Amino acid sequence: MCIAITTWNGRVAPVFDVAGSAELCQHSPAGLKRQILPLPAGNGLEKLALLRRQGVRLLICGAISRPLYQAACAQGIEVIPFVAGALEDILHDWQQGCLQQRARTMPGCRRGRCCQRRGRTLTSPAAGPEMPEP
């Protein structure tokens, strides 16, 4: 399976919508094949189209807007959003199959709930059907 992790300075990029690059990773007989892929500036749909053309089936990223999350899912790309941490740590956890069990979520996010403020909670796209407006 080919995965993409949006990157910035050796860490998961904080927001997919404006990420400038992604690390593509795929298991091969020789081990883990890795490649840095520059992402187009601007339109997030162009980023998703490029990832799809590269054969990406899983996207690991920081925050992602609901429209882009839904577009990725519609294109057959599974998304694990609100991930934070060093790229090497995230890759290690993914290879071990424990990425979602570890505390690798962005600050303010836990158990699928994010952005707690003023008594309201926004759910991550993966956690619930609708994300209430702030």
mmCIF file with all atom_site columns, C-alpha atoms in Angstrom:
data_model
loop_
_atom_site.group_PDB
_atom_site.id
_atom_site.type_symbol
_atom_site.label_atom_id
_atom_site.label_alt_id
_atom_site.label_comp_id
_atom_site.label_asym_id
_atom_site.label_entity_id
_atom_site.label_seq_id
_atom_site.pdbx_PDB_ins_code
_atom_site.Cartn_x
_atom_site.Cartn_y
_atom_site.Cartn_z
_atom_site.occupancy
_atom_site.B_iso_or_equiv
_atom_site.pdbx_formal_charge
_atom_site.auth_seq_id
_atom_site.auth_comp_id
_atom_site.auth_asym_id
_atom_site.auth_atom_id
_atom_site.pdbx_PDB_model_num
ATOM 1   C CA . MET A 1 1   ? 0.000   0.000  0.000  1.00 0.00 ? 1   MET A CA 1
ATOM 2   C CA . CYS A 1 2   ? 1.231   3.480  -0.849 1.00 0.00 ? 2   CYS A CA 1
ATOM 3   C CA . ILE A 1 3   ? 0.805   6.065  1.880  1.00 0.00 ? 3   ILE A CA 1
ATOM 4   C CA . ALA A 1 4   ? 1.423   9.806  1.951  1.00 0.00 ? 4   ALA A CA 1
ATOM 5   C CA . ILE A 1 5   ? 2.382   11.838 4.997  1.00 0.00 ? 5   ILE A CA 1
ATOM 6   C CA . THR A 1 6   ? 2.257   15.593 4.536  1.00 0.00 ? 6   THR A CA 1
ATOM 7   C CA . THR A 1 7   ? 5.546   17.022 5.784  1.00 0.00 ? 7   THR A CA 1
ATOM 8   C CA . TRP A 1 8   ? 7.134   20.241 6.971  1.00 0.00 ? 8   TRP A CA 1
ATOM 9   C CA . ASN A 1 9   ? 10.623  20.441 8.501  1.00 0.00 ? 9   ASN A CA 1
ATOM 10  C CA . GLY A 1 10  ? 10.791  16.710 9.243  1.00 0.00 ? 10  GLY A CA 1
ATOM 11  C CA . ARG A 1 11  ? 7.403   16.670 10.960 1.00 0.00 ? 11  ARG A CA 1
ATOM 12  C CA . VAL A 1 12  ? 3.795   16.115 9.931  1.00 0.00 ? 12  VAL A CA 1
ATOM 13  C CA . ALA A 1 13  ? 2.596   19.345 8.304  1.00 0.00 ? 13  ALA A CA 1
ATOM 14  C CA . PRO A 1 14  ? 0.039   21.020 10.579 1.00 0.00 ? 14  PRO A CA 1
ATOM 15  C CA . VAL A 1 15  ? -2.572  21.600 7.827  1.00 0.00 ? 15  VAL A CA 1
ATOM 16  C CA . PHE A 1 16  ? -3.052  19.436 4.715  1.00 0.00 ? 16  PHE A CA 1
ATOM 17  C CA . ASP A 1 17  ? -4.814  22.193 2.769  1.00 0.00 ? 17  ASP A CA 1
ATOM 18  C CA . VAL A 1 18  ? -1.623  24.292 2.561  1.00 0.00 ? 18  VAL A CA 1
ATOM 19  C CA . ALA A 1 19  ? 1.058   21.571 2.806  1.00 0.00 ? 19  ALA A CA 1
ATOM 20  C CA . GLY A 1 20  ? 3.886   21.953 0.311  1.00 0.00 ? 20  GLY A CA 1
ATOM 21  C CA . SER A 1 21  ? 5.182   18.373 0.249  1.00 0.00 ? 21  SER A CA 1
ATOM 22  C CA . ALA A 1 22  ? 4.391   14.805 1.154  1.00 0.00 ? 22  ALA A CA 1
ATOM 23  C CA . GLU A 1 23  ? 6.536   11.777 1.878  1.00 0.00 ? 23  GLU A CA 1
ATOM 24  C CA . LEU A 1 24  ? 5.330   8.811  -0.175 1.00 0.00 ? 24  LEU A CA 1
ATOM 25  C CA . CYS A 1 25  ? 6.077   5.440  1.388  1.00 0.00 ? 25  CYS A CA 1
ATOM 26  C CA . GLN A 1 26  ? 5.508   1.983  -0.008 1.00 0.00 ? 26  GLN A CA 1
ATOM 27  C CA . HIS A 1 27  ? 6.604   -1.466 1.089  1.00 0.00 ? 27  HIS A CA 1
ATOM 28  C CA . SER A 1 28  ? 8.733   -3.272 -1.479 1.00 0.00 ? 28  SER A CA 1
ATOM 29  C CA . PRO A 1 29  ? 10.720  -6.525 -1.416 1.00 0.00 ? 29  PRO A CA 1
ATOM 30  C CA . ALA A 1 30  ? 13.837  -4.428 -0.748 1.00 0.00 ? 30  ALA A CA 1
ATOM 31  C CA . GLY A 1 31  ? 12.236  -2.629 2.202  1.00 0.00 ? 31  GLY A CA 1
ATOM 32  C CA . LEU A 1 32  ? 10.413  0.649  2.580  1.00 0.00 ? 32  LEU A CA 1
ATOM 33  C CA . LYS A 1 33  ? 10.617  2.780  -0.558 1.00 0.00 ? 33  LYS A CA 1
ATOM 34  C CA . ARG A 1 34  ? 10.394  6.515  0.226  1.00 0.00 ? 34  ARG A CA 1
ATOM 35  C CA . GLN A 1 35  ? 10.054  9.537  -2.019 1.00 0.00 ? 35  GLN A CA 1
ATOM 36  C CA . ILE A 1 36  ? 9.439   13.240 -1.384 1.00 0.00 ? 36  ILE A CA 1
ATOM 37  C CA . LEU A 1 37  ? 6.622   14.592 -3.539 1.00 0.00 ? 37  LEU A CA 1
ATOM 38  C CA . PRO A 1 38  ? 6.194   18.359 -3.965 1.00 0.00 ? 38  PRO A CA 1
ATOM 39  C CA . LEU A 1 39  ? 2.505   19.269 -3.732 1.00 0.00 ? 39  LEU A CA 1
ATOM 40  C CA . PRO A 1 40  ? 0.902   21.968 -5.884 1.00 0.00 ? 40  PRO A CA 1
ATOM 41  C CA . ALA A 1 41  ? 0.261   25.286 -4.160 1.00 0.00 ? 41  ALA A CA 1
ATOM 42  C CA . GLY A 1 42  ? -3.276  26.511 -3.783 1.00 0.00 ? 42  GLY A CA 1
ATOM 43  C CA . ASN A 1 43  ? -6.096  24.165 -4.660 1.00 0.00 ? 43  ASN A CA 1
ATOM 44  C CA . GLY A 1 44  ? -6.358  21.230 -2.259 1.00 0.00 ? 44  GLY A CA 1
ATOM 45  C CA . LEU A 1 45  ? -8.256  19.214 -4.863 1.00 0.00 ? 45  LEU A CA 1
ATOM 46  C CA . GLU A 1 46  ? -5.155  19.346 -7.073 1.00 0.00 ? 46  GLU A CA 1
ATOM 47  C CA . LYS A 1 47  ? -3.122  17.939 -4.184 1.00 0.00 ? 47  LYS A CA 1
ATOM 48  C CA . LEU A 1 48  ? -5.585  15.055 -3.818 1.00 0.00 ? 48  LEU A CA 1
ATOM 49  C CA . ALA A 1 49  ? -5.593  14.380 -7.573 1.00 0.00 ? 49  ALA A CA 1
ATOM 50  C CA . LEU A 1 50  ? -1.791  14.194 -7.574 1.00 0.00 ? 50  LEU A CA 1
ATOM 51  C CA . LEU A 1 51  ? -1.784  11.815 -4.597 1.00 0.00 ? 51  LEU A CA 1
ATOM 52  C CA . ARG A 1 52  ? -4.383  9.633  -6.321 1.00 0.00 ? 52  ARG A CA 1
ATOM 53  C CA . ARG A 1 53  ? -2.293  9.530  -9.534 1.00 0.00 ? 53  ARG A CA 1
ATOM 54  C CA . GLN A 1 54  ? 0.659   8.393  -7.403 1.00 0.00 ? 54  GLN A CA 1
ATOM 55  C CA . GLY A 1 55  ? -1.410  5.464  -6.118 1.00 0.00 ? 55  GLY A CA 1
ATOM 56  C CA . VAL A 1 56  ? -1.829  6.759  -2.560 1.00 0.00 ? 56  VAL A CA 1
ATOM 57  C CA . ARG A 1 57  ? -4.409  4.773  -0.569 1.00 0.00 ? 57  ARG A CA 1
ATOM 58  C CA . LEU A 1 58  ? -3.754  6.295  2.883  1.00 0.00 ? 58  LEU A CA 1
ATOM 59  C CA . LEU A 1 59  ? -3.127  9.936  3.792  1.00 0.00 ? 59  LEU A CA 1
ATOM 60  C CA . ILE A 1 60  ? -1.696  10.793 7.207  1.00 0.00 ? 60  ILE A CA 1
ATOM 61  C CA . CYS A 1 61  ? -1.907  14.499 7.915  1.00 0.00 ? 61  CYS A CA 1
ATOM 62  C CA . GLY A 1 62  ? -2.471  17.222 10.470 1.00 0.00 ? 62  GLY A CA 1
ATOM 63  C CA . ALA A 1 63  ? -5.686  19.186 10.253 1.00 0.00 ? 63  ALA A CA 1
ATOM 64  C CA . ILE A 1 64  ? -7.700  18.927 7.037  1.00 0.00 ? 64  ILE A CA 1
ATOM 65  C CA . SER A 1 65  ? -10.784 20.851 5.993  1.00 0.00 ? 65  SER A CA 1
ATOM 66  C CA . ARG A 1 66  ? -14.028 18.898 5.872  1.00 0.00 ? 66  ARG A CA 1
ATOM 67  C CA . PRO A 1 67  ? -14.494 19.413 2.078  1.00 0.00 ? 67  PRO A CA 1
ATOM 68  C CA . LEU A 1 68  ? -11.020 18.011 1.341  1.00 0.00 ? 68  LEU A CA 1
ATOM 69  C CA . TYR A 1 69  ? -11.506 15.157 3.807  1.00 0.00 ? 69  TYR A CA 1
ATOM 70  C CA . GLN A 1 70  ? -14.753 14.225 2.059  1.00 0.00 ? 70  GLN A CA 1
ATOM 71  C CA . ALA A 1 71  ? -13.140 14.583 -1.386 1.00 0.00 ? 71  ALA A CA 1
ATOM 72  C CA . ALA A 1 72  ? -10.274 12.288 -0.356 1.00 0.00 ? 72  ALA A CA 1
ATOM 73  C CA . CYS A 1 73  ? -12.715 9.662  0.916  1.00 0.00 ? 73  CYS A CA 1
ATOM 74  C CA . ALA A 1 74  ? -14.752 9.928  -2.292 1.00 0.00 ? 74  ALA A CA 1
ATOM 75  C CA . GLN A 1 75  ? -11.555 9.263  -4.273 1.00 0.00 ? 75  GLN A CA 1
ATOM 76  C CA . GLY A 1 76  ? -10.816 6.136  -2.256 1.00 0.00 ? 76  GLY A CA 1
ATOM 77  C CA . ILE A 1 77  ? -8.087  7.660  -0.095 1.00 0.00 ? 77  ILE A CA 1
ATOM 78  C CA . GLU A 1 78  ? -8.361  6.754  3.592  1.00 0.00 ? 78  GLU A CA 1
ATOM 79  C CA . VAL A 1 79  ? -7.442  9.713  5.816  1.00 0.00 ? 79  VAL A CA 1
ATOM 80  C CA . ILE A 1 80  ? -5.953  9.672  9.303  1.00 0.00 ? 80  ILE A CA 1
ATOM 81  C CA . PRO A 1 81  ? -6.221  13.353 10.295 1.00 0.00 ? 81  PRO A CA 1
ATOM 82  C CA . PHE A 1 82  ? -5.027  15.435 13.247 1.00 0.00 ? 82  PHE A CA 1
ATOM 83  C CA . VAL A 1 83  ? -1.710  13.573 13.528 1.00 0.00 ? 83  VAL A CA 1
ATOM 84  C CA . ALA A 1 84  ? 1.312   15.405 14.925 1.00 0.00 ? 84  ALA A CA 1
ATOM 85  C CA . GLY A 1 85  ? 4.908   14.414 15.439 1.00 0.00 ? 85  GLY A CA 1
ATOM 86  C CA . ALA A 1 86  ? 8.249   13.723 13.834 1.00 0.00 ? 86  ALA A CA 1
ATOM 87  C CA . LEU A 1 87  ? 8.031   11.985 10.464 1.00 0.00 ? 87  LEU A CA 1
ATOM 88  C CA . GLU A 1 88  ? 10.268  9.096  11.550 1.00 0.00 ? 88  GLU A CA 1
ATOM 89  C CA . ASP A 1 89  ? 8.151   8.437  14.657 1.00 0.00 ? 89  ASP A CA 1
ATOM 90  C CA . ILE A 1 90  ? 4.944   8.462  12.615 1.00 0.00 ? 90  ILE A CA 1
ATOM 91  C CA . LEU A 1 91  ? 6.432   6.078  10.029 1.00 0.00 ? 91  LEU A CA 1
ATOM 92  C CA . HIS A 1 92  ? 7.628   3.740  12.774 1.00 0.00 ? 92  HIS A CA 1
ATOM 93  C CA . ASP A 1 93  ? 4.195   3.665  14.412 1.00 0.00 ? 93  ASP A CA 1
ATOM 94  C CA . TRP A 1 94  ? 2.495   3.099  11.037 1.00 0.00 ? 94  TRP A CA 1
ATOM 95  C CA . GLN A 1 95  ? 4.824   0.183  10.240 1.00 0.00 ? 95  GLN A CA 1
ATOM 96  C CA . GLN A 1 96  ? 4.126   -1.317 13.674 1.00 0.00 ? 96  GLN A CA 1
ATOM 97  C CA . GLY A 1 97  ? 0.370   -0.894 13.164 1.00 0.00 ? 97  GLY A CA 1
ATOM 98  C CA . CYS A 1 98  ? -0.022  1.256  16.259 1.00 0.00 ? 98  CYS A CA 1
ATOM 99  C CA . LEU A 1 99  ? -0.333  4.775  14.840 1.00 0.00 ? 99  LEU A CA 1
ATOM 100 C CA . GLN A 1 100 ? -3.881  5.288  16.056 1.00 0.00 ? 100 GLN A CA 1
ATOM 101 C CA . GLN A 1 101 ? -3.213  3.772  19.494 1.00 0.00 ? 101 GLN A CA 1
ATOM 102 C CA . ARG A 1 102 ? -0.335  6.136  20.309 1.00 0.00 ? 102 ARG A CA 1
ATOM 103 C CA . ALA A 1 103 ? -0.683  9.694  21.512 1.00 0.00 ? 103 ALA A CA 1
ATOM 104 C CA . ARG A 1 104 ? 0.223   11.232 18.164 1.00 0.00 ? 104 ARG A CA 1
ATOM 105 C CA . THR A 1 105 ? -2.627  13.707 17.906 1.00 0.00 ? 105 THR A CA 1
ATOM 106 C CA . MET A 1 106 ? -2.382  17.453 17.491 1.00 0.00 ? 106 MET A CA 1
ATOM 107 C CA . PRO A 1 107 ? -2.569  19.554 20.663 1.00 0.00 ? 107 PRO A CA 1
ATOM 108 C CA . GLY A 1 108 ? -6.199  19.964 21.719 1.00 0.00 ? 108 GLY A CA 1
ATOM 109 C CA . CYS A 1 109 ? -7.243  16.711 20.032 1.00 0.00 ? 109 CYS A CA 1
ATOM 110 C CA . ARG A 1 110 ? -8.058  13.516 21.872 1.00 0.00 ? 110 ARG A CA 1
ATOM 111 C CA . ARG A 1 111 ? -10.317 10.569 21.250 1.00 0.00 ? 111 ARG A CA 1
ATOM 112 C CA . GLY A 1 112 ? -11.512 11.977 17.924 1.00 0.00 ? 112 GLY A CA 1
ATOM 113 C CA . ARG A 1 113 ? -12.525 15.337 19.368 1.00 0.00 ? 113 ARG A CA 1
ATOM 114 C CA . CYS A 1 114 ? -10.700 18.538 18.523 1.00 0.00 ? 114 CYS A CA 1
ATOM 115 C CA . CYS A 1 115 ? -10.761 22.272 18.893 1.00 0.00 ? 115 CYS A CA 1
ATOM 116 C CA . GLN A 1 116 ? -12.458 22.543 22.264 1.00 0.00 ? 116 GLN A CA 1
ATOM 117 C CA . ARG A 1 117 ? -13.296 26.172 22.911 1.00 0.00 ? 117 ARG A CA 1
ATOM 118 C CA . ARG A 1 118 ? -16.118 28.226 24.330 1.00 0.00 ? 118 ARG A CA 1
ATOM 119 C CA . GLY A 1 119 ? -17.922 25.113 25.513 1.00 0.00 ? 119 GLY A CA 1
ATOM 120 C CA . ARG A 1 120 ? -18.274 23.660 22.020 1.00 0.00 ? 120 ARG A CA 1
ATOM 121 C CA . THR A 1 121 ? -16.410 20.728 20.574 1.00 0.00 ? 121 THR A CA 1
ATOM 122 C CA . LEU A 1 122 ? -15.672 20.097 16.923 1.00 0.00 ? 122 LEU A CA 1
ATOM 123 C CA . THR A 1 123 ? -15.301 16.443 16.026 1.00 0.00 ? 123 THR A CA 1
ATOM 124 C CA . SER A 1 124 ? -12.563 15.300 13.726 1.00 0.00 ? 124 SER A CA 1
ATOM 125 C CA . PRO A 1 125 ? -13.818 14.176 10.303 1.00 0.00 ? 125 PRO A CA 1
ATOM 126 C CA . ALA A 1 126 ? -13.000 10.584 11.214 1.00 0.00 ? 126 ALA A CA 1
ATOM 127 C CA . ALA A 1 127 ? -14.891 10.698 14.498 1.00 0.00 ? 127 ALA A CA 1
ATOM 128 C CA . GLY A 1 128 ? -18.385 11.689 13.556 1.00 0.00 ? 128 GLY A CA 1
ATOM 129 C CA . PRO A 1 129 ? -20.902 12.396 10.847 1.00 0.00 ? 129 PRO A CA 1
ATOM 130 C CA . GLU A 1 130 ? -20.927 16.192 10.984 1.00 0.00 ? 130 GLU A CA 1
ATOM 131 C CA . MET A 1 131 ? -18.554 18.847 12.241 1.00 0.00 ? 131 MET A CA 1
ATOM 132 C CA . PRO A 1 132 ? -20.543 21.689 13.875 1.00 0.00 ? 132 PRO A CA 1
ATOM 133 C CA . GLU A 1 133 ? -19.604 25.200 12.846 1.00 0.00 ? 133 GLU A CA 1
ATOM 134 C CA . PRO A 1 134 ? -17.593 27.197 15.411 1.00 0.00 ? 134 PRO A CA 1
#
